[in-house]
């Protein structure tokens, strides 16, 4: 049986990757999403087991020791990691899986799965990114500054991705991501 595709999507914080992933699912309902573990506290509206598995640092380290994460990284001062079991089972059943992870994680996944498809979602500009981070009102000023500082570095690494999509209009961006997935299948 043919294995499913691993699709890695990265973007700076506020770049819209979560919204894009949700929209992609409307077009391709069979696609699976990897739910990461994180030590970051939940934001308003986030649910454990839907957005992330929220864990303590001790719990996270236990997952590392037990080799249950296929990759993990320290991002904006918190740990984030991709559960190994779900990813492996999903692709071996022939289903595609999307991983919305940072640039460090993307590199590790590409090393493990050279056939993984990497897509970087770019905001139209840094100005728009700042506005989006402020508008969503989920982070304090200091967090926004850290994320903007990191955004510059992350955007520079977009050149290492196979595809770059500029996120101007959500539906258009999601459609472009769907076309990439379709063409990779062909
Ligand atoms: P946020 O706190 O905004 O949800 O996520 C912060 C950053 O961590 C984003 O760039 C997001 O893609 C990344 N991230 C989320 N889950 C994972 C993961 O499992 N592994 C890695 N390496 N990065 C992740």
mmCIF file of C-alpha atoms and ligand atoms in Angstrom, residues 9 11-13 17 36-37 40 43 46 52 71-73 75-76 80-82 100-102 104-106 136 147 154, ligand 1:
data_model
loop_
_atom_site.group_PDB
_atom_site.id
_atom_site.type_symbol
_atom_site.label_atom_id
_atom_site.label_comp_id
_atom_site.label_asym_id
_atom_site.label_seq_id
_atom_site.Cartn_x
_atom_site.Cartn_y
_atom_site.Cartn_z
ATOM 1 C CA UNK A 9 3.795 23.800 6.885
ATOM 2 C CA UNK A 11 5.162 30.305 8.929
ATOM 3 C CA UNK A 12 6.097 32.975 11.407
ATOM 4 C CA UNK A 13 3.705 33.389 14.319
ATOM 5 C CA UNK A 17 -0.816 28.672 9.211
ATOM 6 C CA UNK A 36 1.764 18.650 18.891
ATOM 7 C CA UNK A 37 2.715 18.525 22.520
ATOM 8 C CA UNK A 40 3.211 26.653 26.378
ATOM 9 C CA UNK A 43 -4.369 30.628 24.885
ATOM 10 C CA UNK A 46 -7.560 26.681 22.816
ATOM 11 C CA UNK A 52 -2.248 20.978 21.313
ATOM 12 C CA UNK A 71 11.071 15.810 16.524
ATOM 13 C CA UNK A 72 10.926 18.559 19.105
ATOM 14 C CA UNK A 73 12.264 22.072 19.457
ATOM 15 C CA UNK A 75 10.355 27.759 20.111
ATOM 16 C CA UNK A 76 9.803 31.220 21.636
ATOM 17 C CA UNK A 80 6.959 21.844 21.090
ATOM 18 C CA UNK A 81 7.088 18.314 19.702
ATOM 19 C CA UNK A 82 5.435 16.021 17.161
ATOM 20 C CA UNK A 100 2.287 22.829 11.329
ATOM 21 C CA UNK A 101 5.719 23.177 12.886
ATOM 22 C CA UNK A 102 8.618 25.610 13.036
ATOM 23 C CA UNK A 104 13.859 23.638 13.123
ATOM 24 C CA UNK A 105 11.200 20.903 13.173
ATOM 25 C CA UNK A 106 10.771 21.116 9.400
ATOM 26 C CA UNK A 136 -5.768 38.616 17.370
ATOM 27 C CA UNK A 147 7.654 36.663 17.920
ATOM 28 C CA UNK A 154 12.246 32.407 10.209
HETATM 29 P P1 LIG B 1 2.221 28.827 18.766
HETATM 30 O O1 LIG B 1 2.690 29.019 20.176
HETATM 31 O O2 LIG B 1 2.019 30.139 18.071
HETATM 32 O O3 LIG B 1 1.044 27.916 18.672
HETATM 33 O O4 LIG B 1 3.400 28.099 17.992
HETATM 34 C C1 LIG B 1 4.693 28.630 18.012
HETATM 35 C C2 LIG B 1 5.560 27.955 16.979
HETATM 36 O O5 LIG B 1 5.779 26.582 17.325
HETATM 37 C C3 LIG B 1 4.953 27.935 15.580
HETATM 38 O O6 LIG B 1 5.988 28.261 14.654
HETATM 39 C C4 LIG B 1 4.530 26.509 15.421
HETATM 40 O O7 LIG B 1 4.524 26.110 14.074
HETATM 41 C C5 LIG B 1 5.605 25.789 16.181
HETATM 42 N N1 LIG B 1 5.229 24.422 16.542
HETATM 43 C C6 LIG B 1 4.011 23.952 16.891
HETATM 44 N N2 LIG B 1 4.066 22.635 17.114
HETATM 45 C C7 LIG B 1 5.333 22.248 16.876
HETATM 46 C C8 LIG B 1 6.023 20.985 16.914
HETATM 47 O O8 LIG B 1 5.472 19.935 17.228
HETATM 48 N N3 LIG B 1 7.340 20.998 16.614
HETATM 49 C C9 LIG B 1 8.001 22.137 16.261
HETATM 50 N N4 LIG B 1 9.297 22.016 15.959
HETATM 51 N N5 LIG B 1 7.406 23.326 16.206
HETATM 52 C C10 LIG B 1 6.083 23.385 16.515
#
